[in-house]
Coordinates of C-alpha atoms in Angstrom, one line a residue:
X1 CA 104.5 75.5 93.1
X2 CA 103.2 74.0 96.6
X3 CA 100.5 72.6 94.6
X4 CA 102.1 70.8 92.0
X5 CA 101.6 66.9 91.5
X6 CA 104.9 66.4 92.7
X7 CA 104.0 67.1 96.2
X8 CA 100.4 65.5 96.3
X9 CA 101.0 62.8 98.6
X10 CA 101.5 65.6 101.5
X11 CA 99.0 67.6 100.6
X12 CA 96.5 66.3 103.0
X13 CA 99.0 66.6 105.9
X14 CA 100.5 69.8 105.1
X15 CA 97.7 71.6 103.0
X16 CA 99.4 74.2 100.5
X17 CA 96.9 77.0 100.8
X18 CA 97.8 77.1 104.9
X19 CA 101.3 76.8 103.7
X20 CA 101.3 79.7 101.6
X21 CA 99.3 82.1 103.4
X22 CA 101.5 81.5 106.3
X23 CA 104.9 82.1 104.5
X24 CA 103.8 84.6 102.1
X25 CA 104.1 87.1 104.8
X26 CA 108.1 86.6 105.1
X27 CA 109.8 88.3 101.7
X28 CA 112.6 86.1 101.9
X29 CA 110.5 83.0 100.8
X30 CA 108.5 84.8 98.1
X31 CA 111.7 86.0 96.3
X32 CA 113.4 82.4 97.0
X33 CA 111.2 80.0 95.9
X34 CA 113.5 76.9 96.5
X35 CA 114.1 78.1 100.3
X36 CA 110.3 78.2 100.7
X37 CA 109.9 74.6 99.0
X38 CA 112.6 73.0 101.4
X39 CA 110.5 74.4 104.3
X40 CA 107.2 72.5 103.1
X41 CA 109.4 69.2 102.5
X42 CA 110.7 69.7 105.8
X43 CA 107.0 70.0 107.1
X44 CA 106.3 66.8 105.1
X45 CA 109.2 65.0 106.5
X46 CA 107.4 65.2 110.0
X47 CA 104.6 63.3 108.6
X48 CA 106.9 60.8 107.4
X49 CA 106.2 61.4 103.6
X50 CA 108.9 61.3 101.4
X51 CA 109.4 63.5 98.3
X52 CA 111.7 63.7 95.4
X53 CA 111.6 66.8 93.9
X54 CA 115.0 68.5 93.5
X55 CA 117.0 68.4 90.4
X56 CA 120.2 69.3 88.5
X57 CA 118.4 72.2 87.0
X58 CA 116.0 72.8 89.6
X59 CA 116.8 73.8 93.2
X60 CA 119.5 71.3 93.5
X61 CA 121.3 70.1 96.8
X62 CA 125.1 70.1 96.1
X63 CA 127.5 67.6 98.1
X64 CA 131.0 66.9 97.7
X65 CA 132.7 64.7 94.9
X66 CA 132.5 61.8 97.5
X67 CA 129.7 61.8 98.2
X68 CA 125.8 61.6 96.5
X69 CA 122.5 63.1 97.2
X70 CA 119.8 61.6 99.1
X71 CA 115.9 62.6 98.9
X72 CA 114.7 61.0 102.0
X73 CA 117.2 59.6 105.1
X74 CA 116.0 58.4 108.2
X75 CA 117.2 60.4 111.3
X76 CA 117.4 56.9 113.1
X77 CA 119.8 55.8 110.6
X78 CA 122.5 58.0 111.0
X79 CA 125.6 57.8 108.7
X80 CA 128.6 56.0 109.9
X81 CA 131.4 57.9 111.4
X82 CA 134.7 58.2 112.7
X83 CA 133.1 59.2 116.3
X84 CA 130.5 56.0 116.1
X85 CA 131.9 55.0 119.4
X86 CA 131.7 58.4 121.4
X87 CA 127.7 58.6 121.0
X88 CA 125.4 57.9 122.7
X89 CA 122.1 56.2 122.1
X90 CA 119.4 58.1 119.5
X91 CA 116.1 59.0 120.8
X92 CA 113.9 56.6 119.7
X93 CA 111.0 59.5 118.3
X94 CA 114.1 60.3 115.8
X95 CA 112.7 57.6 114.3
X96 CA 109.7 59.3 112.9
X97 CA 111.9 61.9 111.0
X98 CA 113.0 62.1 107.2
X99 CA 115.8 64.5 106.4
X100 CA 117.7 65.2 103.1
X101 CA 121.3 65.3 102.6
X102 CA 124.4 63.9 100.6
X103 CA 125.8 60.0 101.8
X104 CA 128.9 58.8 101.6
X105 CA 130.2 56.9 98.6
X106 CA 130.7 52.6 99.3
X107 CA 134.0 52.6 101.3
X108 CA 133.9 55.9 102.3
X109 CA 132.5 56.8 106.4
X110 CA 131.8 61.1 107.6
X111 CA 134.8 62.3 109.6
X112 CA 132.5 63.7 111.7
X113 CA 128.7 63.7 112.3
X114 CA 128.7 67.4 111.8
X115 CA 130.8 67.5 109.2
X116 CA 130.4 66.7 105.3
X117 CA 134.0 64.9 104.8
X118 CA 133.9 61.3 103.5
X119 CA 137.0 59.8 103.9
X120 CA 138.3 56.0 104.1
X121 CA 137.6 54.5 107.5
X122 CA 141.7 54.1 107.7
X123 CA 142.3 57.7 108.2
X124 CA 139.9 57.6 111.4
X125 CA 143.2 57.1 113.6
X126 CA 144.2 61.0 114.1
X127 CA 142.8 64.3 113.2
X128 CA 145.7 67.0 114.0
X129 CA 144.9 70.8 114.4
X130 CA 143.6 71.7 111.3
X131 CA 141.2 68.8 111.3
X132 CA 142.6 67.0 108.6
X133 CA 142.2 63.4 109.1
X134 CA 145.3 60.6 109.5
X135 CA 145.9 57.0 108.5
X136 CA 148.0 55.1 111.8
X137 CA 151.6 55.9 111.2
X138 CA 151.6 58.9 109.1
X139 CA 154.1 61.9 109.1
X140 CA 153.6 65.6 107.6
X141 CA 154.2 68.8 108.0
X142 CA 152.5 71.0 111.0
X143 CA 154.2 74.2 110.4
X144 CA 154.2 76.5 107.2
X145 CA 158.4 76.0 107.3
X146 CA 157.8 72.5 107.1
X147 CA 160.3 72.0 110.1
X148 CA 158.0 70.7 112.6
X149 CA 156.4 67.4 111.9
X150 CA 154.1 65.1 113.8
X151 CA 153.2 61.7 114.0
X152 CA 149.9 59.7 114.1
X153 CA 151.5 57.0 116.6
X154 CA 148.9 55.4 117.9
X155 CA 144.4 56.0 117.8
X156 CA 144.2 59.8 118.9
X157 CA 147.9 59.5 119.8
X158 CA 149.9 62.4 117.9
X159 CA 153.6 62.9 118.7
X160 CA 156.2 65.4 117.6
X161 CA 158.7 63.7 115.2
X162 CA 162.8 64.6 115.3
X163 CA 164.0 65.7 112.2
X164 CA 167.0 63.6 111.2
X165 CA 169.9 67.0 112.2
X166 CA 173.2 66.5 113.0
X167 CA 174.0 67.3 116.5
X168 CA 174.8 71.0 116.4
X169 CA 176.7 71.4 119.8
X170 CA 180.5 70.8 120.3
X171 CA 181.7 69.2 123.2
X172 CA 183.9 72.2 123.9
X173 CA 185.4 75.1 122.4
X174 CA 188.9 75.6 121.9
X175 CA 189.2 79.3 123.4
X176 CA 188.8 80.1 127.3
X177 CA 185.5 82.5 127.4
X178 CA 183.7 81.1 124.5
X179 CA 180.5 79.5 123.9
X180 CA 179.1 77.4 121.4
X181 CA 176.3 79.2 119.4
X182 CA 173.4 77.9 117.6
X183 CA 173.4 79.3 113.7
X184 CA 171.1 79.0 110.5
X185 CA 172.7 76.6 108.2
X186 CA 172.0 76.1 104.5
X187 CA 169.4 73.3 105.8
X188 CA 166.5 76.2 107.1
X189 CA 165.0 73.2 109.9
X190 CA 168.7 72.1 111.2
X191 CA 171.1 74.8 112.7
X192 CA 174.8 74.5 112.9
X193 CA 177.5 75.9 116.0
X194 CA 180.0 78.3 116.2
X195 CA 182.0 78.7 119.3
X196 CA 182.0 82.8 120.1
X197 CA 181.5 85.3 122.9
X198 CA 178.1 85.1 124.9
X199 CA 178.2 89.1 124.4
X200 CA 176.6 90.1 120.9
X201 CA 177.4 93.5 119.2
X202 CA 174.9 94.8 116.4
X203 CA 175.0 98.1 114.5
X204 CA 172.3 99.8 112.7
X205 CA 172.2 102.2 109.9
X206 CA 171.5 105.5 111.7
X207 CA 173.6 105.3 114.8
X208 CA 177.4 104.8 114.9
X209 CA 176.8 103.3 117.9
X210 CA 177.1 99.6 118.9
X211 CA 174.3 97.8 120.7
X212 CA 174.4 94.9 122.5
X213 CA 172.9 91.8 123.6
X214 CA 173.7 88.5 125.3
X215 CA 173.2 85.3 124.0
X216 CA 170.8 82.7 126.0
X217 CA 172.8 79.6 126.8
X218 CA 170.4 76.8 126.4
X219 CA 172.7 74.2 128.2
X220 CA 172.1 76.2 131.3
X221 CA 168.5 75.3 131.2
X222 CA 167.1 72.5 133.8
X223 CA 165.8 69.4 132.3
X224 CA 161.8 69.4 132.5
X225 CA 159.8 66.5 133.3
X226 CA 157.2 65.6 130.5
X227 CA 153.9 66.4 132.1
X228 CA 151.4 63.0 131.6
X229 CA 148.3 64.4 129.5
X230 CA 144.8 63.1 129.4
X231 CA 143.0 61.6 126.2
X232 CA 141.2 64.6 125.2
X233 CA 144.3 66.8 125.1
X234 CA 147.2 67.3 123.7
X235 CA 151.3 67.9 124.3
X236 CA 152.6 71.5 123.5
X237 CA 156.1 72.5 123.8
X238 CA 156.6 76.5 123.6
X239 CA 159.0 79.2 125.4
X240 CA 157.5 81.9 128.2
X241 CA 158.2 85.6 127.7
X242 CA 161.8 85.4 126.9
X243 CA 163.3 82.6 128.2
X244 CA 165.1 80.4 126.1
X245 CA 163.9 77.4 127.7
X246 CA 161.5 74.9 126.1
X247 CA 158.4 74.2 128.8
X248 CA 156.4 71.5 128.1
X249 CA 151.9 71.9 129.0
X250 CA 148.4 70.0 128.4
X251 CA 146.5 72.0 126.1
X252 CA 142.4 70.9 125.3
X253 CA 141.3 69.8 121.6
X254 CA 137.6 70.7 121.3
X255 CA 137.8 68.3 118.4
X256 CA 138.1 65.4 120.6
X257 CA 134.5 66.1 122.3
X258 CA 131.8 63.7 121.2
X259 CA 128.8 65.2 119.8
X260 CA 125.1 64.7 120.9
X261 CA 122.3 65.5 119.2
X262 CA 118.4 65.9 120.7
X263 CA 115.5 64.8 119.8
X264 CA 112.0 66.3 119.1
X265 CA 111.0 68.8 121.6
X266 CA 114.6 68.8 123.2
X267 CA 116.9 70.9 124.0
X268 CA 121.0 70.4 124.2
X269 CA 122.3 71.6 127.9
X270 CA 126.4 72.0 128.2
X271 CA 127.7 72.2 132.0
X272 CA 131.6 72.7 131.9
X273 CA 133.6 71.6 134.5
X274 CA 137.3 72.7 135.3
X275 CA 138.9 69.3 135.0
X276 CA 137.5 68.4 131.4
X277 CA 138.7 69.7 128.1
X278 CA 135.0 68.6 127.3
X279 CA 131.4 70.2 128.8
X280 CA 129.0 67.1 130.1
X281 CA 126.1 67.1 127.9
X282 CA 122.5 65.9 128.0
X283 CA 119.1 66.7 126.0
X284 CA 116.2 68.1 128.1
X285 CA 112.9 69.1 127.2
X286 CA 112.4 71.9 125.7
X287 CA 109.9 74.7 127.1
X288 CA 107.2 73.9 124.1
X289 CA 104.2 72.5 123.4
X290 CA 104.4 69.1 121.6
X291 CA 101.5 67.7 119.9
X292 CA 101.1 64.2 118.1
X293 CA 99.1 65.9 115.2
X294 CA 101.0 69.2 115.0
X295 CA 104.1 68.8 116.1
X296 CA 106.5 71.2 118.1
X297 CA 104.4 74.4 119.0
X298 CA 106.0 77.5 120.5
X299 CA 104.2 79.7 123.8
X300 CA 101.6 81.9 122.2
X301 CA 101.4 80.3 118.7
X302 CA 97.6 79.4 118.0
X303 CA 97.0 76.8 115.2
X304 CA 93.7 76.7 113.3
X305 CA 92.2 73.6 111.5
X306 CA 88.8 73.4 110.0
X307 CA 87.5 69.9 109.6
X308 CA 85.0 68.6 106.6
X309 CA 82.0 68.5 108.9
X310 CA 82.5 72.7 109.2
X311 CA 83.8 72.5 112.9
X312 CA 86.9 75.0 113.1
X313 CA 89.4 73.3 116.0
X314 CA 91.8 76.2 117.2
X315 CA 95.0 74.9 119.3
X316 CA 96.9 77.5 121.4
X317 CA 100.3 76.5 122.9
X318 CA 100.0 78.4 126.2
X319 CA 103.0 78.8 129.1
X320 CA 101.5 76.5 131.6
X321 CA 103.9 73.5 132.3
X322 CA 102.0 69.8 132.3
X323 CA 103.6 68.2 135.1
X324 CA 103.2 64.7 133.8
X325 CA 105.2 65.8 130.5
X326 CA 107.0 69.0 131.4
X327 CA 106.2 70.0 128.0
X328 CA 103.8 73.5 128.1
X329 CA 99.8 72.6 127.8
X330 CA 97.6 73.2 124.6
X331 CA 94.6 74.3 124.9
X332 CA 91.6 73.4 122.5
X333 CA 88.2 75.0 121.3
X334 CA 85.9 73.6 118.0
X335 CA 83.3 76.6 116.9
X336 CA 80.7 75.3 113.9
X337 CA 80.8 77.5 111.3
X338 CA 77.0 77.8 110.9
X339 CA 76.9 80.5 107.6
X340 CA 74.1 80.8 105.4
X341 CA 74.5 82.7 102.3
X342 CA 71.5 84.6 99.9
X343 CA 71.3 83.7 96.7
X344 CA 73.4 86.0 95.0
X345 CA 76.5 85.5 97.6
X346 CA 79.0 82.0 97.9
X347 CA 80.8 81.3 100.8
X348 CA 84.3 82.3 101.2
X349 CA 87.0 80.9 103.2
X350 CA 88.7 83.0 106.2
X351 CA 92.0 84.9 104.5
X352 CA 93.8 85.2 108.2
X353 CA 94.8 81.1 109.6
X354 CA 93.7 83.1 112.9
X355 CA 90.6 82.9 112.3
X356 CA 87.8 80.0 112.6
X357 CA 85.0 80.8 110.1
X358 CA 84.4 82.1 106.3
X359 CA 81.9 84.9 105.2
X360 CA 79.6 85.2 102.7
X361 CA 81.0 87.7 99.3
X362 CA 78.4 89.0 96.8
X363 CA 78.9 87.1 93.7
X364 CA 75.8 88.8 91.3
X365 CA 73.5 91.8 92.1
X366 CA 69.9 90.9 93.3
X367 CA 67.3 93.4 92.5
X368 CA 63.5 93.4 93.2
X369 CA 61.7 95.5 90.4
X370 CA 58.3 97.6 91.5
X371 CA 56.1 94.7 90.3
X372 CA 57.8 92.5 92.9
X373 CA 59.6 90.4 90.8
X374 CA 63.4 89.6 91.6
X375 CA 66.2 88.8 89.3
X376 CA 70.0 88.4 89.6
X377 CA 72.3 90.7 87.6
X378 CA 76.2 89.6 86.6
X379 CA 78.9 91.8 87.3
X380 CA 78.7 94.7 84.6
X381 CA 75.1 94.2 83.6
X382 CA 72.8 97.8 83.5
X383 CA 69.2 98.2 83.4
X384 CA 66.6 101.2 83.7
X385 CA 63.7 100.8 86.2
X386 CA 61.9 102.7 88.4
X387 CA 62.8 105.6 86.5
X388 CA 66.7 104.6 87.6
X389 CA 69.8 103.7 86.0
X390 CA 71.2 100.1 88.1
X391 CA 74.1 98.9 87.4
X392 CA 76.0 95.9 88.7
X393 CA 79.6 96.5 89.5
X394 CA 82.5 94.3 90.4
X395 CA 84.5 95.8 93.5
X396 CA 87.3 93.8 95.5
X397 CA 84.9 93.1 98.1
X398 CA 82.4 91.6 95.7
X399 CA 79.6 92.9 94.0
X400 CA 78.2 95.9 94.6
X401 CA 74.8 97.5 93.2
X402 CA 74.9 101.1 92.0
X403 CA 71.9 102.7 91.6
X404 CA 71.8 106.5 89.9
X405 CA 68.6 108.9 89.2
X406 CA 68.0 109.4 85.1
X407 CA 68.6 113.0 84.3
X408 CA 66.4 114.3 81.5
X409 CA 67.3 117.1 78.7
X410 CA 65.2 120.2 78.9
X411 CA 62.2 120.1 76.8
X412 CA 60.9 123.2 75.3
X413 CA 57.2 122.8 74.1
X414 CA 56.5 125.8 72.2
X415 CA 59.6 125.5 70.3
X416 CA 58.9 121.6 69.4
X417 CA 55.4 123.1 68.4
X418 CA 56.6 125.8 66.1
X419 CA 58.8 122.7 63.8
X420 CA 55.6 120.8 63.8
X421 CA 56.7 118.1 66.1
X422 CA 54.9 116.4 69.1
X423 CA 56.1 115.5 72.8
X424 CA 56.2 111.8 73.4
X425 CA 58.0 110.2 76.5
X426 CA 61.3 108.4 76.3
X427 CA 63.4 106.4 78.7
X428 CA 60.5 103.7 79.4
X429 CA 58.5 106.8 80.6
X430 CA 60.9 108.5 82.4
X431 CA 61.3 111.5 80.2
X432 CA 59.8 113.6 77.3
X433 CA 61.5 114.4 74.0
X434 CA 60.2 116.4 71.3
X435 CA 59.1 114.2 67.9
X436 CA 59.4 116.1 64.6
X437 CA 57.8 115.1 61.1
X438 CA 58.5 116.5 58.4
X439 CA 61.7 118.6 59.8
X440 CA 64.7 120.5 57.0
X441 CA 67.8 117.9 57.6
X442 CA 70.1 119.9 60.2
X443 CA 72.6 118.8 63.4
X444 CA 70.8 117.4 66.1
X445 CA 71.7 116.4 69.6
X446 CA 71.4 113.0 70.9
X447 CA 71.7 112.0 74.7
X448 CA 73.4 108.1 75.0
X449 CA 75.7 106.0 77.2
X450 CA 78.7 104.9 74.8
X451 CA 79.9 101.4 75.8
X452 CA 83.1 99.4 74.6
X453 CA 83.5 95.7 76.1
X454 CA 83.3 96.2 79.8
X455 CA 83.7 99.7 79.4
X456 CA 81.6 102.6 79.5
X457 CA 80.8 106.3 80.3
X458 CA 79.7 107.3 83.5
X459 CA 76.5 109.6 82.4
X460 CA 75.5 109.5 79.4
X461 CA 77.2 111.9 76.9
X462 CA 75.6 114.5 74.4
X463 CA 76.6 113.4 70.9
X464 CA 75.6 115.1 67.1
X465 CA 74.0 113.8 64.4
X466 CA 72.3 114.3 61.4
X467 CA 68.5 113.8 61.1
X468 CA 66.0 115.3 59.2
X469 CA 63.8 115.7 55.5
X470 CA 65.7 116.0 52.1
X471 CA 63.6 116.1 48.6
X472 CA 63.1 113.3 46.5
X473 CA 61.0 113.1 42.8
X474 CA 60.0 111.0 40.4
X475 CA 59.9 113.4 37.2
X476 CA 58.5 111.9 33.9
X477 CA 61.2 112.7 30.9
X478 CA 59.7 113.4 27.5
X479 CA 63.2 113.3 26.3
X480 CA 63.3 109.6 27.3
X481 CA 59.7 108.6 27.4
X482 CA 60.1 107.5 31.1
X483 CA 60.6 108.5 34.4
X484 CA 63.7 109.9 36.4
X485 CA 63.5 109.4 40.1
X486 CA 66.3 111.1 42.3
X487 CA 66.7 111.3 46.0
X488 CA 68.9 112.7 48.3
X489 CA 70.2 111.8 52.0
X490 CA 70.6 114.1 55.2
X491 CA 74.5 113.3 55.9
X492 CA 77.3 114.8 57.4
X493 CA 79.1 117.1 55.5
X494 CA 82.6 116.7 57.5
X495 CA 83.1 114.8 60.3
X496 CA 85.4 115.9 64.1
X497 CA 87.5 113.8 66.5
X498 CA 86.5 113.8 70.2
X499 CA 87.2 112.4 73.1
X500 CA 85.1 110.4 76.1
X501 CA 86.3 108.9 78.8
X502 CA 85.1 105.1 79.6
X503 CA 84.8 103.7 83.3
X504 CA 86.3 99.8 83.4
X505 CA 84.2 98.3 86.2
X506 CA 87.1 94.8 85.9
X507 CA 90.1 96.9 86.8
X508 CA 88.5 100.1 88.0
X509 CA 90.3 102.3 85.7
X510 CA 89.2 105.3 83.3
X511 CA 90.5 105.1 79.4
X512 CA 90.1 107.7 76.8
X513 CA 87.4 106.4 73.8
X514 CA 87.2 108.3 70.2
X515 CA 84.2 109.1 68.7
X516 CA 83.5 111.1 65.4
X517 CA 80.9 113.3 64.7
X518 CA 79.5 115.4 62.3
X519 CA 81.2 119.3 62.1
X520 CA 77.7 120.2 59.5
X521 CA 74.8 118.3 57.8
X522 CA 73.3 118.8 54.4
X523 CA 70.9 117.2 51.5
X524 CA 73.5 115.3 49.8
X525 CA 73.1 112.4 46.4
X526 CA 73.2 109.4 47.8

């Protein structure tokens, strides 16, 4: 996928072969392809190249309704948002980043910087605590009841708004030794008075019993001052324990904080201090190595490059702080790879991006025959010499020559003598067979190698056949005036299924193979 023509243009920063080997070691990449892909556009991103490759179809990148998707965005030119004011300045090596994400649509700024919530740049006034934004001047609900309502009064200025009850509490009630009581009324966020004892009675439904309580006379309470809160936090009004008076306290919004965000090879550092709502923050660098060429590098990591000229640079990122960058010190080596291969061998590239230089793999068989001649054999090529089977086989480590001693059948020469026949060698010289002329067809046994394709046995196998004399004339007919001629053919009178197993040398792998042979043989008309 890396090496598609969509991501050419970084392939000579980022090269996919490195790419792969390195990430082909973590499952989670292999098994999501587009999660590996945004890593090497990431990687490209450092180098400042800029790819479009995501789709609808195709590992796409899904923002909001309000928002569209951009390939390439530059992390000096962050988005505009409602917190523009409460940043600092951006490091300037932010410059030389790409990042992809979704922009806001024309009229439309980000709520916040880590947030993906376009909204219009008139709702910027107030967020309240469920970090919805809010226009200047507008009301709604903060409770599920919908009886407690706020206000956005003024930039990051959110007051609790009255709801528009009647006064619930009398002046006075009629009867000595009553007190006005606040009740549900048909309106669930007003209440209404009744004028009644301060003592309450309640029954329940498995005691006869009365219970009792008394009811908390809010008039009785003492009138609290409003405390004066700072801009980063907000008024709360609540009740302690069980009093029925309200109390009035400061409480932080974390919401209000600004947010910073580092640079290359830094690191954010929070120090909280007991008379903020929000920690002091400032970017640091980071204990890493930072290189122009490679980028951030983490203590222990070792990076390996092998130039065109066959010198291998390797980089190690070591835990020795430079004191005129406070960044950790790289240390650098170059090895030339000075590998000369034989003929039958090519050189092959390390597997492991530890390691500097190749190796040389056996590509062909090279094999010096007794009159001191040398040839080169292909993978699966077999030859007889020096009174030896040779053959060339393909292994994973390359190839491989496999030599085995010729095995010859027993030759018995007073029986070969006694059917006329004559020993002559076979197997360029190796062996001797018996030769018969002359000989009654009948079954004989031949020794061979049986090959199919790429395939074939691993000795050679003892198979039948039929060979051997049958009659033949040429009879003049008076009857006719001319000749008859007849002949017959030694051939098999039925034939047998059998079974051989064949050696693949490409796979390594045995398969069965079917051969027929003769069950008798006999003098039959042609």
């Amino acid at each position: 996928m890396v090496s598609n023509r969509t991501f050419s243009a970084c392939h000579r920063f980022v090269p996919p072969e490195s790419f792969c080997e390195l990430w082909i070691r973590d499952t989670k990449y292999v098994q999501q392809p587009c999660v590996a892909l945004t890593v090497y556009v990431a990687m490209c991103h450092k180098f400042h190249v800029c790819i479009e490759w995501r789709r609808s179809d195709y590992c796409p990148f899904l923002c909001s309704s309000d928002s569209t998707y951009q390939a390439c965005v530059a992390a000096c030119e962050p988005p505009k948002t409602c917190q523009d004011g409460m940043l600092g300045p951006l490091d300037p090596e932010q410059c030389q980043v790409l990042g992809e994400g979704c922009v806001c649509s024309e009229g439309t700024i980000l709520h916040r910087r880590h947030s993906a919530l376009c909204i219009p740049k008139d709702k910027c006034a107030c967020t309240d605590s469920t970090g919805v934004p809010r226009a200047l001047g507008e009301t709604w609900n903060s409770s599920l009841s919908g009886c407690c309502q706020h206000q956005c009064q003024a930039p990051d200025t959110i007051v609790p708004v009255d709801l528009d009850c009647p006064d619930p509490r009398p002046e006075s009630c009629p009867r000595f030794g009553e007190v006005a009581l606040l009740l549900p009324t048909e309106d669930p966020c007003c209440l209404g008075t009744v004028c009644g004892h301060r003592l309450l009675t309640h029954f329940q439904e498995d005691s006869c019993c009365p219970s009792y309580s008394c009811e908390c006379d809010p008039d009785l309470c003492e009138a609290e001052q409003l405390p004066s809160c700072r801009q980063d936090q907000t008024l709360i009004a609540g009740r302690l324990g069980d009093s029925c008076c309200t109390s009035y306290f400061c409480m932080c919004e974390s919401f209000r904080c600004p947010q910073v965000q580092c640079g290359l090879g830094t690191a954010l550092v929070q120090v909280w201090s007991p008379d903020r709502c929000c920690p002091y923050k400032s970017c640091v660098k980071a204990p890493v190595c930072l290189s122009r060429e490679l980028g951030v590098m983490q203590p222990g990591q070792t990076v390996v490059e092998l130039s065109a000229d066959g010198v291998c640079h390797t980089s190690h990122c070591t835990d020795v702080l430079d004191p005129l960058t406070s960044f950790y010190q790289i240390n650098t080596t170059s090895v030339l790879c000075d590998v000369h291969c034989e003929a039958n061998q090519e050189y092959e590239h390390p597997r492991d991006l530890a390691a500097c230089c190749g190796s040389c793999r056996n590509v062909s068989c090279l094999f010096t025959f007794p009159n001191g001649t040398t040839s080169l054999f292909l993978p699966g090529a077999s030859w007889i010499a020096d009174c030896a089977r040779h053959h060339c086989s393909s292994t994973p480590l390359g190839a491989v020559l496999v030599r085995s001693p010729i095995s010859c059948p027993q030759l018995n020469e007073t029986e070969c003598a006694k059917v006329g026949g004559s020993v002559v060698p076979s197997l360029e010289g190796c062996c001797r067979t018996c030769k018969e002329d002359g000989r009654s067809c009948k079954k004989v046994t031949i020794r061979m190698t049986i090959r199919k394709n790429d395939c074939r046995s691993n000795t050679p196998v003892n198979l039948v056949s039929c060979d051997g004399r049958c009659p033949s004339a040429s009879i003049y007919n008076y009857n006719i005036n001319t000749y008859a001629r007849f002949c017959k053919c030694c051939r098999e009178v039925g034939l047998q299924r059998r079974s051989v197993q064949l050696f693949c040398a490409t796979n390594a792998t045995w398969v069965p193979y079917t051969v027929q042979e003769p069950t008798d043989c006999a003098c039959q008309w042609s």
